[in-house]
mmCIF file of C-alpha atoms in Angstrom:
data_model
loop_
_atom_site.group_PDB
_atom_site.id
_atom_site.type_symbol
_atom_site.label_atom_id
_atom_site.label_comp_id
_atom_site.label_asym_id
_atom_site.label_seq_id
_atom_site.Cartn_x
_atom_site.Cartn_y
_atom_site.Cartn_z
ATOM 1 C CA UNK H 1 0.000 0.000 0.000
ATOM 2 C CA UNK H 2 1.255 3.345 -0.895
ATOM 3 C CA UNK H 3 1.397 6.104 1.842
ATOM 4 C CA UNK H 4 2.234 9.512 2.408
ATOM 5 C CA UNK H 5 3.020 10.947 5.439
ATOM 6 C CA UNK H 6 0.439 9.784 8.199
ATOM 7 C CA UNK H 7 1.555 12.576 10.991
ATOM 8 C CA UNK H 8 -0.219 15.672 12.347
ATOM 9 C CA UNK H 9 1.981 18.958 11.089
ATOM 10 C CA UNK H 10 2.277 22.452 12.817
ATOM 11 C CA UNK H 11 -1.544 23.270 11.733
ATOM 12 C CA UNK H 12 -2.888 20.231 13.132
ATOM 13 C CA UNK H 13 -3.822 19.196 9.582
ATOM 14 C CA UNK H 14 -3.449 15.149 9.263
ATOM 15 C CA UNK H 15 -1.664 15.286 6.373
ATOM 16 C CA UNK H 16 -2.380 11.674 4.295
ATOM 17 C CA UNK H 17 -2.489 10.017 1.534
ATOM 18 C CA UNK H 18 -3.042 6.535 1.644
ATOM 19 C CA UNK H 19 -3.898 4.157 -1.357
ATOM 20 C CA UNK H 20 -3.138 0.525 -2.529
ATOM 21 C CA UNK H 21 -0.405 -0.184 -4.452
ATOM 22 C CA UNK H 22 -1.577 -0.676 -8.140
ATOM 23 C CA UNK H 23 -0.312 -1.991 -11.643
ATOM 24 C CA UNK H 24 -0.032 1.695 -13.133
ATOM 25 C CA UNK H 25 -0.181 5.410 -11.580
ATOM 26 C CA UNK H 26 -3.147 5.643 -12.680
ATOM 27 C CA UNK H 27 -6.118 2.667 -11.954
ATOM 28 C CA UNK H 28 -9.070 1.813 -13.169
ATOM 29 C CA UNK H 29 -12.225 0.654 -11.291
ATOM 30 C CA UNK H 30 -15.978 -0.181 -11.994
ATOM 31 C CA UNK H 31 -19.298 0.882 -10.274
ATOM 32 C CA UNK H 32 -21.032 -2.682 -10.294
ATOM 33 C CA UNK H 33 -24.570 -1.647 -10.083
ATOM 34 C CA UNK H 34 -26.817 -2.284 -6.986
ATOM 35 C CA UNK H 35 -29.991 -0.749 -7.991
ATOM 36 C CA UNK H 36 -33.634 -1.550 -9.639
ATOM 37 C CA UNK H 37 -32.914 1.748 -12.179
ATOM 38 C CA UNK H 38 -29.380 1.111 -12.697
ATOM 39 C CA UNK H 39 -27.417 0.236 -15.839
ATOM 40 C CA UNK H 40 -28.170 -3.422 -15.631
ATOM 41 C CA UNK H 41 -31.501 -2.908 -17.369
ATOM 42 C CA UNK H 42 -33.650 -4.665 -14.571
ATOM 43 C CA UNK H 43 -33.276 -5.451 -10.864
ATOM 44 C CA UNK H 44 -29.888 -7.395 -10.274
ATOM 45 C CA UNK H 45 -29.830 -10.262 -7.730
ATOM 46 C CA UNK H 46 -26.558 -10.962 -5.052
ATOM 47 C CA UNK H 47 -25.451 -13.731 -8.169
ATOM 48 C CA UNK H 48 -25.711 -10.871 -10.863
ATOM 49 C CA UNK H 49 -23.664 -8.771 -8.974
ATOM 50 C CA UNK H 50 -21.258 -11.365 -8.090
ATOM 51 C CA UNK H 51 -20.494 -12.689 -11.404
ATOM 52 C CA UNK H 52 -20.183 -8.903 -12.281
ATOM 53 C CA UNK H 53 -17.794 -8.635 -9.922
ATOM 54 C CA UNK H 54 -15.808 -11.399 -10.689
ATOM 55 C CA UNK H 55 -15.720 -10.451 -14.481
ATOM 56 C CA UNK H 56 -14.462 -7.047 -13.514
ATOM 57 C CA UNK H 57 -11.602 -8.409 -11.341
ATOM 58 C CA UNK H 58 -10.924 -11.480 -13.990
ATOM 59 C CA UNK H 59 -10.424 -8.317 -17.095
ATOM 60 C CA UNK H 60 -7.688 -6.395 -14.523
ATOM 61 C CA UNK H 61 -10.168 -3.639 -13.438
ATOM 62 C CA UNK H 62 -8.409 -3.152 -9.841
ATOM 63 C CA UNK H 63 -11.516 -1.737 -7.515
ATOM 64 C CA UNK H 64 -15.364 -2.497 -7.176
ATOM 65 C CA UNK H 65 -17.402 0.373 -6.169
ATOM 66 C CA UNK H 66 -20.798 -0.083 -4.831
ATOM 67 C CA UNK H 67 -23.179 2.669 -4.170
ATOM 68 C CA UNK H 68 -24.678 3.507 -0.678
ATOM 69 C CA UNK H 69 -28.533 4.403 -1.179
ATOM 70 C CA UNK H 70 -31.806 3.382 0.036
ATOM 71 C CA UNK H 71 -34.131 4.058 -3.001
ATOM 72 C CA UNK H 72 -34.352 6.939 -6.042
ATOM 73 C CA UNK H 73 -37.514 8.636 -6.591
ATOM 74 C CA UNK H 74 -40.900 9.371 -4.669
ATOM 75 C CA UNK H 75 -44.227 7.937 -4.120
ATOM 76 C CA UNK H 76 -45.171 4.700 -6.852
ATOM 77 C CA UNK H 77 -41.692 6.039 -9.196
ATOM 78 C CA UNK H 78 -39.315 4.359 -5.958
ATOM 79 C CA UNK H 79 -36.437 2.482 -7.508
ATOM 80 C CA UNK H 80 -34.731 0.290 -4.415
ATOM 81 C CA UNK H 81 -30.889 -0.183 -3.689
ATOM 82 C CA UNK H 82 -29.386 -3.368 -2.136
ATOM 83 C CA UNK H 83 -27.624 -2.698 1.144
ATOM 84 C CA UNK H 84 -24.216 -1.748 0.128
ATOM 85 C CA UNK H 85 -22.768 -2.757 3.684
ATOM 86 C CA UNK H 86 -23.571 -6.584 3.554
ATOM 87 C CA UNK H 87 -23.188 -7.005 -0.245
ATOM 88 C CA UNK H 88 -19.701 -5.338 0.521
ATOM 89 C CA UNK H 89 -18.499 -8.076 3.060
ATOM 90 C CA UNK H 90 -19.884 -10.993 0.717
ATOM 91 C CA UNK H 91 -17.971 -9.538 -2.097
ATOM 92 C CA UNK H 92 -14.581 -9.286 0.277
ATOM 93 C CA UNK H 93 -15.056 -12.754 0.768
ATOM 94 C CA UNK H 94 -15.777 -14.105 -2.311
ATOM 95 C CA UNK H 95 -13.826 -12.071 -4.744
ATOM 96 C CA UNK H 96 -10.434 -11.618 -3.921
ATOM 97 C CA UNK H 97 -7.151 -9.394 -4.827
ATOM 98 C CA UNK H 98 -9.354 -6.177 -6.068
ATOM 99 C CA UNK H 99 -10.072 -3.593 -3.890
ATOM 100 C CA UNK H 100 -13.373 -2.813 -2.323
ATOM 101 C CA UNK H 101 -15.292 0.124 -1.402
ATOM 102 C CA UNK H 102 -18.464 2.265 -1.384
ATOM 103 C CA UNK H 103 -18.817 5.170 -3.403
ATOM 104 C CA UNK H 104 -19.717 6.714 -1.505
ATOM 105 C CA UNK H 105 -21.663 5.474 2.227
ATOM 106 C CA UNK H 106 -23.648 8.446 3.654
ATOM 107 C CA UNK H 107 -22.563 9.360 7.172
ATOM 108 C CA UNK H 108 -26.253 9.904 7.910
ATOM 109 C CA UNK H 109 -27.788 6.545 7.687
ATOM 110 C CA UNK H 110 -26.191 5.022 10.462
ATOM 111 C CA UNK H 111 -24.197 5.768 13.390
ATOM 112 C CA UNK H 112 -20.641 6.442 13.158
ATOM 113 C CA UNK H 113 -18.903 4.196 15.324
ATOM 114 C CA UNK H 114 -21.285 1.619 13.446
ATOM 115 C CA UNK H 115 -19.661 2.744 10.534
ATOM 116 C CA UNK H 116 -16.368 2.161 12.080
ATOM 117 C CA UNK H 117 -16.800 -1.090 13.515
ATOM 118 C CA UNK H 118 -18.124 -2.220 9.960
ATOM 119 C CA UNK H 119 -15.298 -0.599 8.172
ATOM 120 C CA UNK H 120 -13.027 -2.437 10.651
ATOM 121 C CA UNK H 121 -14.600 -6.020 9.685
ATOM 122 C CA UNK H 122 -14.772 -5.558 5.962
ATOM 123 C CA UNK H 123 -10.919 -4.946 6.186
ATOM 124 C CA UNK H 124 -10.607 -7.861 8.022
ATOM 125 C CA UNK H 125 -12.495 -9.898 5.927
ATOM 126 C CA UNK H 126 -10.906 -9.000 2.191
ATOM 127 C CA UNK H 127 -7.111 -9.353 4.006
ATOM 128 C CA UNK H 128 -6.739 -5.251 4.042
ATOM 129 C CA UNK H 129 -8.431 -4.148 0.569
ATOM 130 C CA UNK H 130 -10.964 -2.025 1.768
ATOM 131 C CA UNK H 131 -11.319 1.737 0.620
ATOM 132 C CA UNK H 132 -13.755 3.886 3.127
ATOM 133 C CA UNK H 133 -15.466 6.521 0.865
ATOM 134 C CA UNK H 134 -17.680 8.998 2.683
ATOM 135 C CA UNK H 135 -20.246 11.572 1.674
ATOM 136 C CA UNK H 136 -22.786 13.818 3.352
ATOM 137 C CA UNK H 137 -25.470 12.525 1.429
ATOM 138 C CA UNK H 138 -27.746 14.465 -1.518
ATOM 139 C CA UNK H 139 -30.728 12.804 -2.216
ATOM 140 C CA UNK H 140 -33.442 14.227 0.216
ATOM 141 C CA UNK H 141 -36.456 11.947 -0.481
ATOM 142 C CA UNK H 142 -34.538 8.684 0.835
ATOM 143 C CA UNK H 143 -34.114 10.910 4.449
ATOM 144 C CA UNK H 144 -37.769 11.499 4.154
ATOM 145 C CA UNK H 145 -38.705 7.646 3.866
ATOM 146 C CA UNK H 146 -36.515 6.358 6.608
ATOM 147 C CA UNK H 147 -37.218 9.566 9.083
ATOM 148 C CA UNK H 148 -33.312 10.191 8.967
ATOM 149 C CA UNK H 149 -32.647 14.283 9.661
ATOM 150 C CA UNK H 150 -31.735 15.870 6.357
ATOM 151 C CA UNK H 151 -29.689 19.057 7.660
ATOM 152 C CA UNK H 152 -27.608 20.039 8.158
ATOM 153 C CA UNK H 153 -25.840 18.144 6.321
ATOM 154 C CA UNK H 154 -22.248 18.950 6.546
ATOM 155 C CA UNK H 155 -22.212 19.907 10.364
ATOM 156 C CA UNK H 156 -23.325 16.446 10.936
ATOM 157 C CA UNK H 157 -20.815 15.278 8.591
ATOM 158 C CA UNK H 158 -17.737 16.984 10.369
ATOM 159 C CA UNK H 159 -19.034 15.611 13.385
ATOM 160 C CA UNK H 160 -18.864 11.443 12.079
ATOM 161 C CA UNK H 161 -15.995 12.206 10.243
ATOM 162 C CA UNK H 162 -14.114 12.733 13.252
ATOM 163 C CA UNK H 163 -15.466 9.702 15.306
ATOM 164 C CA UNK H 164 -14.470 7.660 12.055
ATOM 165 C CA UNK H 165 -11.168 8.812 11.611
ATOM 166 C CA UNK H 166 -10.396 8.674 15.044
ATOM 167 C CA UNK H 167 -11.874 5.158 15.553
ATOM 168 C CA UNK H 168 -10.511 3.693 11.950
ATOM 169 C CA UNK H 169 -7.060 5.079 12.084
ATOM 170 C CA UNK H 170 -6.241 5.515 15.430
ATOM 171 C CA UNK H 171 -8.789 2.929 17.002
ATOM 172 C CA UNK H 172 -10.147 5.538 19.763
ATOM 173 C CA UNK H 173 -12.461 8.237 19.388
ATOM 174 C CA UNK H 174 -13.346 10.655 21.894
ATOM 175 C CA UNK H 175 -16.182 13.133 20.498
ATOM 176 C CA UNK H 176 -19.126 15.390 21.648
ATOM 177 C CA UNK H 177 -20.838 16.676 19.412
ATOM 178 C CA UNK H 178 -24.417 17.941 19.127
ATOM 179 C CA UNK H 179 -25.238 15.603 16.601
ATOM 180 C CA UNK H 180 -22.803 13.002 17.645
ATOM 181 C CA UNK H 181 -20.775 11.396 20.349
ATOM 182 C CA UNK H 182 -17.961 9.035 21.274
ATOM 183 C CA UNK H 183 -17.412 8.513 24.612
ATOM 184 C CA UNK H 184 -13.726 7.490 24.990
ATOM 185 C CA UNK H 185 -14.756 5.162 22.075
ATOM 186 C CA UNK H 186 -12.333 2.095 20.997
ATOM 187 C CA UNK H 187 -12.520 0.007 18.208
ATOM 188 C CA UNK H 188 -11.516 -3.293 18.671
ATOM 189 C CA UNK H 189 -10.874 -6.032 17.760
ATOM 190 C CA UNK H 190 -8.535 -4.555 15.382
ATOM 191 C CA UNK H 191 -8.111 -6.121 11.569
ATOM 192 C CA UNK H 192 -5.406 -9.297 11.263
ATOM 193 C CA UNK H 193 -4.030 -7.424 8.030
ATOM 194 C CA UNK H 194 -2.395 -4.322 10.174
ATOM 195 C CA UNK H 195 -3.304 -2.091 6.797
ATOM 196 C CA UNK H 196 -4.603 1.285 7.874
ATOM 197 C CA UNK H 197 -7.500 1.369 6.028
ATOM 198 C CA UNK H 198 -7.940 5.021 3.484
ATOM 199 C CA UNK H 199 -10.285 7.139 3.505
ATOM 200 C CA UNK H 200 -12.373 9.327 0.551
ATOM 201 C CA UNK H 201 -14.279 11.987 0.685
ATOM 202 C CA UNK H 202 -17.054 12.225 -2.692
ATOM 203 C CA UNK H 203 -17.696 16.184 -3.269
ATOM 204 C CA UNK H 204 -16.908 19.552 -4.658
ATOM 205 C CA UNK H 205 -18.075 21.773 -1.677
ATOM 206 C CA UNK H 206 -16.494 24.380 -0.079
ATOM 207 C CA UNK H 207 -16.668 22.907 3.633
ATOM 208 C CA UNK H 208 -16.597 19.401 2.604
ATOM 209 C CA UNK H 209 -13.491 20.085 0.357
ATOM 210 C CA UNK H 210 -11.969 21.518 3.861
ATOM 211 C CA UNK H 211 -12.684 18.748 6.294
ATOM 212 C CA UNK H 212 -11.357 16.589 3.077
ATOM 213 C CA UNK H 213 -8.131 18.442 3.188
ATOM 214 C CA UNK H 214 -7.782 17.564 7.087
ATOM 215 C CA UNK H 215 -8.755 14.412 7.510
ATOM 216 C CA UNK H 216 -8.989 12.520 3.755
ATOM 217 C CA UNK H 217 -6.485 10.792 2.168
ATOM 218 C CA UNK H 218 -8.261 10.908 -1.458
ATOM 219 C CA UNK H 219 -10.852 13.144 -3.145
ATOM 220 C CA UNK H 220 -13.732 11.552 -5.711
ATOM 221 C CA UNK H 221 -15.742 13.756 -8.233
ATOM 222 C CA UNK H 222 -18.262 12.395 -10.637
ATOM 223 C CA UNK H 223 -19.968 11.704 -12.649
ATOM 224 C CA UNK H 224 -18.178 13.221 -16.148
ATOM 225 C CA UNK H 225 -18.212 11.918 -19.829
ATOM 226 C CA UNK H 226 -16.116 14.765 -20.543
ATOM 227 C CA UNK H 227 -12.980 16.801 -18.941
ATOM 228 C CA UNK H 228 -14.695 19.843 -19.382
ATOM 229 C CA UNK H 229 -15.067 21.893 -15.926
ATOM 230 C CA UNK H 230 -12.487 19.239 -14.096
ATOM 231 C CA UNK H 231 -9.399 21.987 -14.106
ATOM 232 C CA UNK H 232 -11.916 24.238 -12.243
ATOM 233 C CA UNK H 233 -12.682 21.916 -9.710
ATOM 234 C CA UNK H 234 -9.150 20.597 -8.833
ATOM 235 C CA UNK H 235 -8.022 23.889 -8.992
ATOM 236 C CA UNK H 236 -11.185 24.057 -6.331
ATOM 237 C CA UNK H 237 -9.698 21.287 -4.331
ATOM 238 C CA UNK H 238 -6.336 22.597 -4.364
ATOM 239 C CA UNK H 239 -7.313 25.647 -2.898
ATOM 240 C CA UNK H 240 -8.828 23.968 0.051
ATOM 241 C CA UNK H 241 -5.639 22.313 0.895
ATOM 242 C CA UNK H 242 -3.272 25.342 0.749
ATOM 243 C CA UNK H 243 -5.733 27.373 3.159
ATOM 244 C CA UNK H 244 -5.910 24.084 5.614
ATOM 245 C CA UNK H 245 -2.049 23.810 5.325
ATOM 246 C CA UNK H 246 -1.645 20.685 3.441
ATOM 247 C CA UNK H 247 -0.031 19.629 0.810
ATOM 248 C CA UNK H 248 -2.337 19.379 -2.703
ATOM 249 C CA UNK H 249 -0.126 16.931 -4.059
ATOM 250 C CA UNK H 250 -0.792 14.859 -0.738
ATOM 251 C CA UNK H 251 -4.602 14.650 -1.702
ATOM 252 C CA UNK H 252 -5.082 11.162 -4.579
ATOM 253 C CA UNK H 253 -7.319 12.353 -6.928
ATOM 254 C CA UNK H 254 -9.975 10.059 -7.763
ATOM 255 C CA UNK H 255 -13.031 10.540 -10.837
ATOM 256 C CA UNK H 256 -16.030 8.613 -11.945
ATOM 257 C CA UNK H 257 -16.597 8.839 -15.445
ATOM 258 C CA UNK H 258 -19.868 7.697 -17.365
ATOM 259 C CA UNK H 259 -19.249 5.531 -20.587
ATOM 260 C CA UNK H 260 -21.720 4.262 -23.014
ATOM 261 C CA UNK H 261 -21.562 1.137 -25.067
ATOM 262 C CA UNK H 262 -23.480 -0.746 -27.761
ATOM 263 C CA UNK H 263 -26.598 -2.017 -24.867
ATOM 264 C CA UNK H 264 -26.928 1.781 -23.537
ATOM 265 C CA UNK H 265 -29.847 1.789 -21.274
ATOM 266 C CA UNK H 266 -29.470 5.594 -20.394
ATOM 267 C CA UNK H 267 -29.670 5.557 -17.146
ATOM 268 C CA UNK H 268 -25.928 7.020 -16.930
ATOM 269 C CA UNK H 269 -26.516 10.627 -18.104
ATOM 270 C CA UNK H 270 -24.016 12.287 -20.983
ATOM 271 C CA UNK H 271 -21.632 9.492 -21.071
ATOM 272 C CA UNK H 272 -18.072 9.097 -22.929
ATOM 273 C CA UNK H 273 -18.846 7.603 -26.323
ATOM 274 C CA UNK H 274 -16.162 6.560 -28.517
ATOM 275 C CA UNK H 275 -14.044 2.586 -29.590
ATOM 276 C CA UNK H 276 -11.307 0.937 -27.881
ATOM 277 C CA UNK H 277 -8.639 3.545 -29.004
ATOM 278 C CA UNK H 278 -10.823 6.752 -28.317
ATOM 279 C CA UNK H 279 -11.702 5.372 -24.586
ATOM 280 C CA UNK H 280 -8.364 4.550 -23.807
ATOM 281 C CA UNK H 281 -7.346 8.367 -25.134
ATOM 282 C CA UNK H 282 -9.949 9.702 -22.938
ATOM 283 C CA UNK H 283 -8.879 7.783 -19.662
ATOM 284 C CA UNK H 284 -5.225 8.945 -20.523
ATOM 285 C CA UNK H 285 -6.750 12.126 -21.042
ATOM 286 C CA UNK H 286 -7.756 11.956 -16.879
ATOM 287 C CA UNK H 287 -4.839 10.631 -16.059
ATOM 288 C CA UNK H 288 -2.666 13.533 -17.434
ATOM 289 C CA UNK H 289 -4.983 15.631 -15.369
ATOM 290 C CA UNK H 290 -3.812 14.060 -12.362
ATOM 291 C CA UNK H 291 -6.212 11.480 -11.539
ATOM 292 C CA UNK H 292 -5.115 8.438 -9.866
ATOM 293 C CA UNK H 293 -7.899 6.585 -10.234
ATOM 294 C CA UNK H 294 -10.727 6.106 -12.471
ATOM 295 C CA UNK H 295 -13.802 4.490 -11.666
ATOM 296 C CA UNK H 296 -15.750 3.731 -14.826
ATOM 297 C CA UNK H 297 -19.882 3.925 -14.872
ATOM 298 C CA UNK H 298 -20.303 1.623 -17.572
ATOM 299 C CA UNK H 299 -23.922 1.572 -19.255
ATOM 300 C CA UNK H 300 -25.012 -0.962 -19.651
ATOM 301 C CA UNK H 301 -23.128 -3.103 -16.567
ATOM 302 C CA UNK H 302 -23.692 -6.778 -17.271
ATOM 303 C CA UNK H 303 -21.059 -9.363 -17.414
ATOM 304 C CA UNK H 304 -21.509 -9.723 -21.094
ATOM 305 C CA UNK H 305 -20.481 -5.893 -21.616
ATOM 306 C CA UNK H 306 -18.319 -5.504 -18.773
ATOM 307 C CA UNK H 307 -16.031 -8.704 -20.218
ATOM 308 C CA UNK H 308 -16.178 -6.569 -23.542
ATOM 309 C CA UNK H 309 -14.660 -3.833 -21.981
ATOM 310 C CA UNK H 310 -11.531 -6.006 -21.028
ATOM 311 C CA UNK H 311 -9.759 -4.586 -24.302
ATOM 312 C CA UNK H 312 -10.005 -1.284 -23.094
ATOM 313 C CA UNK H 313 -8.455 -2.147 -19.896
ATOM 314 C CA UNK H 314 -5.921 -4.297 -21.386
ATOM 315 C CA UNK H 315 -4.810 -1.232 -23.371
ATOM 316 C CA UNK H 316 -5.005 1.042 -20.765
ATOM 317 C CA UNK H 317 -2.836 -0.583 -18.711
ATOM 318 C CA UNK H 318 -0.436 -1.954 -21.183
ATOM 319 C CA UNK H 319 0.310 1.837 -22.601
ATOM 320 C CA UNK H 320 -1.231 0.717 -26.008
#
């Protein structure tokens, strides 16, 4: 696993920047999809998105990324989402050698140290290939249905962020908050692989981009089919950094990009289109930008079209 500095500096800024060793500078990873609306073009079942999963892994794709929501929609238009949590420890355990992670879990749907204590199994059970990703959460109508408090968002946020941190990396948390608490908190027992497990932040906002640059070790914007506006927003997330006192280059940049092939089902909005050669240019494209790795929204996602993919990934990583 690749690390920068894991120390506290003069500012009191944590200054990481942990992430898994990879094949190339740049890797590539796949949002299997988890969802009655998503790109698989019907309501995928645990075996669907296992064999998905394995067909990623099997074409060299390096991380699975599984999305944290209850349902899109309101009233009779609900679309459902598998538990990311559980799916997330059957996949550590039956698919091994990729990485694993949400993109991203929403701090609001369940109690930090719960969080924490989940994050600390998962690692356990994939043998220390577990990426935390973390978000505030967007989508109001899911709060609604499950009677979880929709703001504010970002002060609860700050507040989980630091029982996580402080329980995942450290193994202690000791928190009180108004939203939150941790009362001289541990987290044990501790994962056999003795990897300190990274964390992600997903978003572009002001205040999230500066609890990011204190306490994340990567950064994830999507979803793009395009680099247009990206410059502006790492130049954003740059910013955010120098004011905390850290390090940009410290920060692994991390995008999800939309791409279309010959089964489009449209449920990934303005995607990349293009062959074998044009993808790969785009992805290059990304990772002359500074992007360290690239999760790819594929549409459609089954294991027919993600196996078709593997050229893509073959000459991504081969420099072809």
């Amino acid at each position: 696993m690749t690390e920068f500095s894991d120390t506290v500096n003069d500012t009191g800024i944590r200054a990481t920047g942990l992430w898994p060793a990879t094949r190339r500078s740049t890797s590539l990873g796949l949002m299997v999809p988890v969802s009655e609306w998503h790109a698989f073009g019907g309501s995928p079942h645990f075996a669907d998105i296992l064999d998905i999963s394995r067909t990623a892994a099997a074409t060299g794709i390096e991380a699975l990324w599984y999305a944290d929501h209850f349902s899109f929609g309101e009233a009779d238009e609900t679309r459902g989402f598998w538990d990311a949590w559980t799916l997330m420890a059957a996949i550590a355990a039956s698919v091994p050698d990729v990485q694993i992670g949400p993109l991203v879990a929403c701090t609001a749907y369940r109690n930090p140290g719960v969080i924490a204590k989940m994050t600390e199994m998962i690692q356990d059970i994939s043998g220390g290939r577990f990426i935390l990703g973390l978000g505030a959460g967007w989508h109001k109508p899911e709060y609604d249905q499950f009677g979880i408090k929709f703001e504010p968002r970002v002060s609860q946020f700050e507040e989980a962020l630091k029982i996580i941190h402080g329980l995942v990396r450290d193994g202690e948390a000791d928190v009180q908050g108004k939203h939150y608490g941790a009362n001289q908190a541990v987290n044990l027992p501790r994962s056999a692989s003795g990897h300190a497990t990274p964390i992600l932040i997903g978003s572009s906002g002001d205040r999230m981009l500066g609890l990011l640059a204190r306490y994340a070790d990567a950064w994830n914007t999507c979803w793009y089919g395009s680099t247009e506006g990206l410059p502006e927003k790492i130049a954003k997330l740059d910013a955010a950094c120098e004011k905390a006192g850290r390090d940009p280059a410290t920060v692994v940049r991390t995008i999800g990009v939309n791409v279309a092939n010959d089964g489009y089902t449209g449920s990934r909005g303005d995607p990349f289109r293009g062959d074998t050669g044009e993808t790969v240019a785009f992805l290059r494209d990304l990772e002359a930008l500074g992007f360290r790795h690239i999760v790819i929204g594929l549409d459609s996602c089954t294991p027919r079209s993600v196996a078709a993919f593997a050229p893509v990934v073959e000459a991504f990583y081969s420099g072809t």
